[in-house]
Short mmCIF file of C-alpha atoms and ligand atoms in Angstrom, two decimals:
data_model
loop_
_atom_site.label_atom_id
_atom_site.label_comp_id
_atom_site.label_asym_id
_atom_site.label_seq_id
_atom_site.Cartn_x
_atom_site.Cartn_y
_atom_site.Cartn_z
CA UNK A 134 -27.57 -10.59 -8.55
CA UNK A 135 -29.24 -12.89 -5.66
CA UNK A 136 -32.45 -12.67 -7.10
CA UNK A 137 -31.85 -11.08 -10.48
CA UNK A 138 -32.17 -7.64 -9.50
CA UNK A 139 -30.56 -5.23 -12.22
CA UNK A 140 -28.86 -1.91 -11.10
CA UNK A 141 -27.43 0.49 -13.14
CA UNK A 142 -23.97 1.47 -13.63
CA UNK A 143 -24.85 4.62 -11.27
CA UNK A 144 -26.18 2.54 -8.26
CA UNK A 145 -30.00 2.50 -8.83
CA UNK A 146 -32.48 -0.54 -8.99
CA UNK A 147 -33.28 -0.88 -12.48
CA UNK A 148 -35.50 -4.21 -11.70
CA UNK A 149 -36.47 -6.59 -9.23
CA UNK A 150 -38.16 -9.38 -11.81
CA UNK A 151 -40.52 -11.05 -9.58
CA UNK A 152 -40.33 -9.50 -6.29
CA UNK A 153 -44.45 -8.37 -6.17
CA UNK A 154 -45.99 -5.12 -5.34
CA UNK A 155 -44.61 -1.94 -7.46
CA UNK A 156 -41.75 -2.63 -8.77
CA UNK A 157 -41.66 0.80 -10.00
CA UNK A 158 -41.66 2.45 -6.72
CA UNK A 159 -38.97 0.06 -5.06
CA UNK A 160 -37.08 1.21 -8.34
CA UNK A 161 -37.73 4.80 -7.24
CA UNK A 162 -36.55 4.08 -3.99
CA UNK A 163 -33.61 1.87 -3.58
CA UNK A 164 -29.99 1.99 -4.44
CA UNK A 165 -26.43 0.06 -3.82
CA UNK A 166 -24.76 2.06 -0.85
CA UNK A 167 -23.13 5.09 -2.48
CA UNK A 168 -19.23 4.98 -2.07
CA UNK A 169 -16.83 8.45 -2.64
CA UNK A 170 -14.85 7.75 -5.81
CA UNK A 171 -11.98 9.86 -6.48
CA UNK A 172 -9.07 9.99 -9.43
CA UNK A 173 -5.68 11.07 -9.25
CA UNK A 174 -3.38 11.07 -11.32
CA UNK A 175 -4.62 7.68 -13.31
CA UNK A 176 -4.98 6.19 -9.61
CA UNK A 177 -8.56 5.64 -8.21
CA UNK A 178 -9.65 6.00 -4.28
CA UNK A 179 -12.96 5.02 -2.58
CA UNK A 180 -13.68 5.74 0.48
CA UNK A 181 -16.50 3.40 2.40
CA UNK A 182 -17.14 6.24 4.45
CA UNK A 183 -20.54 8.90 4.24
CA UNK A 184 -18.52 11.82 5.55
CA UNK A 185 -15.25 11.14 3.84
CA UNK A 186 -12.10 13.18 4.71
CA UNK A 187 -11.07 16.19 2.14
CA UNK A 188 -9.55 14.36 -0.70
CA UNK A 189 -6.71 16.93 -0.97
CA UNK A 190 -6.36 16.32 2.75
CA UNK A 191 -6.09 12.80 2.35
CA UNK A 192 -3.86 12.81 -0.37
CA UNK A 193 -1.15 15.32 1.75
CA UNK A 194 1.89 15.61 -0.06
CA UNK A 195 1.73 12.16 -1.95
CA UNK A 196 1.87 15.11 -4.89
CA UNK A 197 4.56 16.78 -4.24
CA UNK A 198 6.41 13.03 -3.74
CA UNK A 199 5.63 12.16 -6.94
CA UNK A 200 6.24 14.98 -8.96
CA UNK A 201 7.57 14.03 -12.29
CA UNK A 202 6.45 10.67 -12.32
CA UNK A 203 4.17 9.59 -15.12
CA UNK A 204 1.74 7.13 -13.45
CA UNK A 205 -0.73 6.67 -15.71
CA UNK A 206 2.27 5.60 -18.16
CA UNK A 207 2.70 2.75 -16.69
CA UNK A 208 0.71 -0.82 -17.86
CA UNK A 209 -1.04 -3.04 -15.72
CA UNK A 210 1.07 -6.43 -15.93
CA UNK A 211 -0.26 -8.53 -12.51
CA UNK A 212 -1.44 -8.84 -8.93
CA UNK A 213 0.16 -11.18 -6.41
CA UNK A 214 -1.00 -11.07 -2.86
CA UNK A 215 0.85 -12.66 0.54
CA UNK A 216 -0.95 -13.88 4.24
CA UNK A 217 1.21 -12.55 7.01
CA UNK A 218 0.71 -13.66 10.37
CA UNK A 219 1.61 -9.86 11.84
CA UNK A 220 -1.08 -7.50 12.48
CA UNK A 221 -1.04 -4.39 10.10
CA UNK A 222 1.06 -1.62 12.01
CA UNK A 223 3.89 -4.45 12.54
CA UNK A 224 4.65 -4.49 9.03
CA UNK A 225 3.67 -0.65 8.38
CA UNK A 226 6.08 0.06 10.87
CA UNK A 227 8.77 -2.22 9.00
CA UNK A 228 7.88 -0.66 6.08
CA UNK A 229 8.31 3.11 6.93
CA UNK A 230 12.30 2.21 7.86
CA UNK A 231 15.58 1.17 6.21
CA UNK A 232 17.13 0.63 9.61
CA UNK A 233 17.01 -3.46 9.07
CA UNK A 234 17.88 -3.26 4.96
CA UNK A 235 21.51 -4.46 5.88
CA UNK A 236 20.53 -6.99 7.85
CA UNK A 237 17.32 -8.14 6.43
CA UNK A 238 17.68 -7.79 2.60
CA UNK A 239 21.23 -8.65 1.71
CA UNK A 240 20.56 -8.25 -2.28
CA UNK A 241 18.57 -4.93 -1.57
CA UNK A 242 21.64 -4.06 0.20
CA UNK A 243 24.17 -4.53 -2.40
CA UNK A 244 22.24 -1.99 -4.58
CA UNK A 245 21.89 0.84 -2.20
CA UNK A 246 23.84 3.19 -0.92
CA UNK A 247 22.67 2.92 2.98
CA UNK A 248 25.00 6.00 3.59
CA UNK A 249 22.18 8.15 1.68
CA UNK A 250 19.28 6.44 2.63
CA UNK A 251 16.69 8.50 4.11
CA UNK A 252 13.01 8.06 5.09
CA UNK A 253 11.22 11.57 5.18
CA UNK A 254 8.06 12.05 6.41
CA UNK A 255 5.66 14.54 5.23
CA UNK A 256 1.89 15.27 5.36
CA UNK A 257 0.46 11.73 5.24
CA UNK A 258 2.98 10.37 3.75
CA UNK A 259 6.53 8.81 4.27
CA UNK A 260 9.25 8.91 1.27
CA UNK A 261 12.11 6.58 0.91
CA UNK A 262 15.21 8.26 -0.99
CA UNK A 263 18.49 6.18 -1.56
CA UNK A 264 21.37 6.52 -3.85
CA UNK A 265 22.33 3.42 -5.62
CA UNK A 266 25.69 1.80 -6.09
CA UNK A 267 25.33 0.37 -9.47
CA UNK A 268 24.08 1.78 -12.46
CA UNK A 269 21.29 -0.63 -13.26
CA UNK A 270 19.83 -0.95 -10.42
CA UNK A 271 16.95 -3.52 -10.02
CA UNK A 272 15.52 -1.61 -7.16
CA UNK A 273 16.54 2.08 -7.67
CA UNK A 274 13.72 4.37 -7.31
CA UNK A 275 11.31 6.38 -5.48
CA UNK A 276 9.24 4.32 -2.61
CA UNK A 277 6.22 6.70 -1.24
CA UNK A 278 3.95 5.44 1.68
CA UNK A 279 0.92 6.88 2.14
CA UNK A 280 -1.44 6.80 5.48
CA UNK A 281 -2.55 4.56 6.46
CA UNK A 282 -1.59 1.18 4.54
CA UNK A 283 -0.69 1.95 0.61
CA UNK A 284 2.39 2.14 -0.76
CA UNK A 285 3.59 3.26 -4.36
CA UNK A 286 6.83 1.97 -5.05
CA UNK A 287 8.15 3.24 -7.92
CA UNK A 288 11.36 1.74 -9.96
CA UNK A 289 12.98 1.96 -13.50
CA UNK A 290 10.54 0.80 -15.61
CA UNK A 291 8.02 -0.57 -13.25
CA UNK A 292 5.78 -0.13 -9.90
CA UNK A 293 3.77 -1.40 -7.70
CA UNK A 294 1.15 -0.77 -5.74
CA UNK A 295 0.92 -2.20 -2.34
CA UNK A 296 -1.60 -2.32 -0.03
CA UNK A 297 -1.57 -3.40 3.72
CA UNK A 298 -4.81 -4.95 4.46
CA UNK A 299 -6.00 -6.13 8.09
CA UNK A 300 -7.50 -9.72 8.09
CA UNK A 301 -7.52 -9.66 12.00
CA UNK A 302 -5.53 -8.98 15.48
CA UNK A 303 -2.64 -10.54 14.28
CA UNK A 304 -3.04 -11.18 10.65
CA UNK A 305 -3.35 -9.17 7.49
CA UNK A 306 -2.79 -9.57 3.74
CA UNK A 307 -0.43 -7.95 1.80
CA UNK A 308 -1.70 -6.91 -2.31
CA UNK A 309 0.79 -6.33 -4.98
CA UNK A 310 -0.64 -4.77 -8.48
CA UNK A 311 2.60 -4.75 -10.74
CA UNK A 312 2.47 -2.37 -13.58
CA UNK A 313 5.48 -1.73 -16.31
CA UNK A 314 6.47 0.85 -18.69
CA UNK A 315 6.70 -2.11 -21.45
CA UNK A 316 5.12 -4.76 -20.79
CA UNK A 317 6.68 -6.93 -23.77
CA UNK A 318 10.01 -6.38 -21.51
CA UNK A 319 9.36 -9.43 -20.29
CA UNK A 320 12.67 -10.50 -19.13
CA UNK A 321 13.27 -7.36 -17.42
CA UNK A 322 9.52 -7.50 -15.74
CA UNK A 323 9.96 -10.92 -14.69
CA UNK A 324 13.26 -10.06 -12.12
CA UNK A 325 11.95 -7.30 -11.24
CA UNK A 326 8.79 -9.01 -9.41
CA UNK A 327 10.91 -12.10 -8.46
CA UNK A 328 13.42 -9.76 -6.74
CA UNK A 329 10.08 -8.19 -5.19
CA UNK A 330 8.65 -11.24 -4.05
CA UNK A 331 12.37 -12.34 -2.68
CA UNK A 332 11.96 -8.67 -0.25
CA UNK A 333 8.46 -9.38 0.44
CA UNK A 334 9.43 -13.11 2.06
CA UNK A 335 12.51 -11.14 4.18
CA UNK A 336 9.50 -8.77 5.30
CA UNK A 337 7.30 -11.31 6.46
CA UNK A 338 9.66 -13.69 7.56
CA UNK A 339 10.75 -10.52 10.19
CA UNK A 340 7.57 -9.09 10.94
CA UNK A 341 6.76 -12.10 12.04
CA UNK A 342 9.17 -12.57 14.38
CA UNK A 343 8.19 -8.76 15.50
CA UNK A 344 4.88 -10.09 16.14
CA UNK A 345 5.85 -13.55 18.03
CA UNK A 346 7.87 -11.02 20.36
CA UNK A 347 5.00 -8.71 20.96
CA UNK A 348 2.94 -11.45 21.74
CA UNK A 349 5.93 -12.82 24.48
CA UNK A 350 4.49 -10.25 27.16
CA UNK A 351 7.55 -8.75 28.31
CA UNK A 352 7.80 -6.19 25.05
CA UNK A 353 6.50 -2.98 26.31
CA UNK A 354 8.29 -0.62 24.01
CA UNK A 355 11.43 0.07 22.50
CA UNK A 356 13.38 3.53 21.27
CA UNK A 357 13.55 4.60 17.54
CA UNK A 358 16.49 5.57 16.07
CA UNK A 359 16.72 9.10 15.44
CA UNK A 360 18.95 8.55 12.20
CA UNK A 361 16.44 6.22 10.90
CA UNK A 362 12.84 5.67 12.54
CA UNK A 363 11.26 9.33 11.73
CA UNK A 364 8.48 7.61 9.57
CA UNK A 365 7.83 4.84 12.30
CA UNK A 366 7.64 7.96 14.62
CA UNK A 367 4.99 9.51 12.23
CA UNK A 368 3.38 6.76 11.46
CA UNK A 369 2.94 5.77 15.09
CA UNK A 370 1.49 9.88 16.21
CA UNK A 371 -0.76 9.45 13.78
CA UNK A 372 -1.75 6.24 15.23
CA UNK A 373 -2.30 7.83 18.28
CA UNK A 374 -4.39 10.40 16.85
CA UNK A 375 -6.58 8.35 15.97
CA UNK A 376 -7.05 6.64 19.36
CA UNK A 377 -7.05 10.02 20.81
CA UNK A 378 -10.25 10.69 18.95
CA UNK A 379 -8.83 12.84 16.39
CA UNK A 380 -10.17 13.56 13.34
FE1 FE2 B 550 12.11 -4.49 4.40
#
C-alpha cells in the first residue's frame, strides 16, 4: 500500500509499479509474512508464530466446554473496547474467580446463585458454572476462558468475545465483539451490553486497585482460596511454565 504494491489475497507480490529492475522476479520472490490461520467452530485463530503450537493442543477442552452451543448462530452486533491501567495477568486473574462477585458486582450478584458457583479448570481453559436465581436472567450462562487472554462468554441470546490484550507493564486493553441470536432484539441487546459494560467498569475499577497495591512494595503474595481460586491457581502454573521455559 506504501508505494502501491499489490498482493494477492494469498500473500504474494502481485506488483511493485515503479520500483525498477524485474519486477517479475521480486514478484517471484517476495511475500507478506505468512501467519497460521485456523477455524473452529465459526471462530477464527492466527497465530504470529512460524512454529505454532498443535491447534487441538491449543484449543484443550474449550470443546468439550462448549458442547451444545451453536456459535456460528450467533450475529455480529458490535465491538467496544476499554484502557485499563492493570497489567494483563491482574485482570486474568480477576477474571478466572467469582470470589469478589458479592462484593464487586452487586447486580451480578442478585442474579446468581453464589452457593453453586464454580470455576473449573480444565486443559487450557477455565469454565464458570452458576445457577441463577431468577428466571430471566440477564447474565445466566456459560463463561469459558481460554489460555492465555480470550474469553467466550456466552448468555441467553447473546455473547461476547473478550480479549485481554497487553499495551505494557502495567497497562492493557480490554476488546469486546458482541454478537446476538437476533439482532432486531434490540431492546433486549441493548441491556444486555449496558449491564456488560456496568461489570466491565467494577472490573477495572478493582483491578486497578490490585495493581496500585502491587505496585506499594510490600505485596509479596497472598493465599487462594481453595473453594474459589482453582482457575487463578491454573492460570498462574501455567504462567510459570512459561517462565520455566516450558513449551
Ligand atoms: Fe468481576
Amino acid at each position: 500500500m506504501y508505494h502501491g504494491w499489490v498482493y494477492d489475497t494469498d500473500g504474494h507480490l502481485r506488483r511493485a509499479p515503479d520500483f525498477g529492475g524485474d519486477e517479475k522476479a521480486l514478484c517471484a520472490k517476495t511475500s507478506l509474512f505468512p501467519v497460521q490461520v485456523k477455524t473452529w467452530n465459526g471462530l477464527i485463530f492466527i497465530c504470529m508464530s512460524e512454529s505454532p503450537p498443535a491447534f487441538e493442543a491449543a484449543l484443550g477442552d474449550l470443546p468439550q466446554a462448549l458442547d451444545g452451543i451453536d456459535l456460528p448462530g450467533f450475529k455480529f452486533h458490535s465491538m467496544a473496547s476499554h484502557e485499563l491501567n492493570c497489567n494483563w495477568k491482574t485482570y486474568v486473574e480477576n477474571y478466572l474467580e467469582g470470589y469478589h462477585i458479592p462484593v464487586v458486582h452487586p447486580e451480578l450478584n442478585k442474579e446468581l446463585d453464589m452457593a453453586t458457583y464454580q470455576v473449573q479448570p480444565g486443559k487450557q481453559i477455565a469454565r464458570h458454572i452458576s445457577s441463577t436465581r431468577t428466571d430471566n436472567p440477564v447474565n445466566g450462562g456459560v463463561w469459558v476462558w481460554l489460555w492465555p487472554h480470550a474469553a467466550l462468554n456466552i448468555y441467553r441470546n447473546g455473547m461476547n468475545l473478550e480479549l485481554v490484550i497487553p499495551t505494557g507493564p502495567e497497562t492493557m486493553k480490554l476488546s469486546y465483539a458482541y454478537f446476538f441470536r437476533d439482532l432486531d432484539a434490540a431492546e433486549d441487546n441493548r441491556r444486555t451490553i449496558e449491564t456488560s459494560f456496568t461489570i466491565t467498569q467494577e472490573d477495572i475499577d478493582i483491578c486497578e486497585l490490585v495493581q496500585k497495591n502491587l505496585k506499594a512494595g510490600i505485596y509479596d503474595r497472598g493465599v487462594l482460596s481453595p473453594r474459589h481460586e482453582g482457575g487463578v491457581a491454573y492460570f498462574q502454573a501455567l504462567i510459570s511454565n512459561i517462565l520455566q521455559g516450558a513449551p
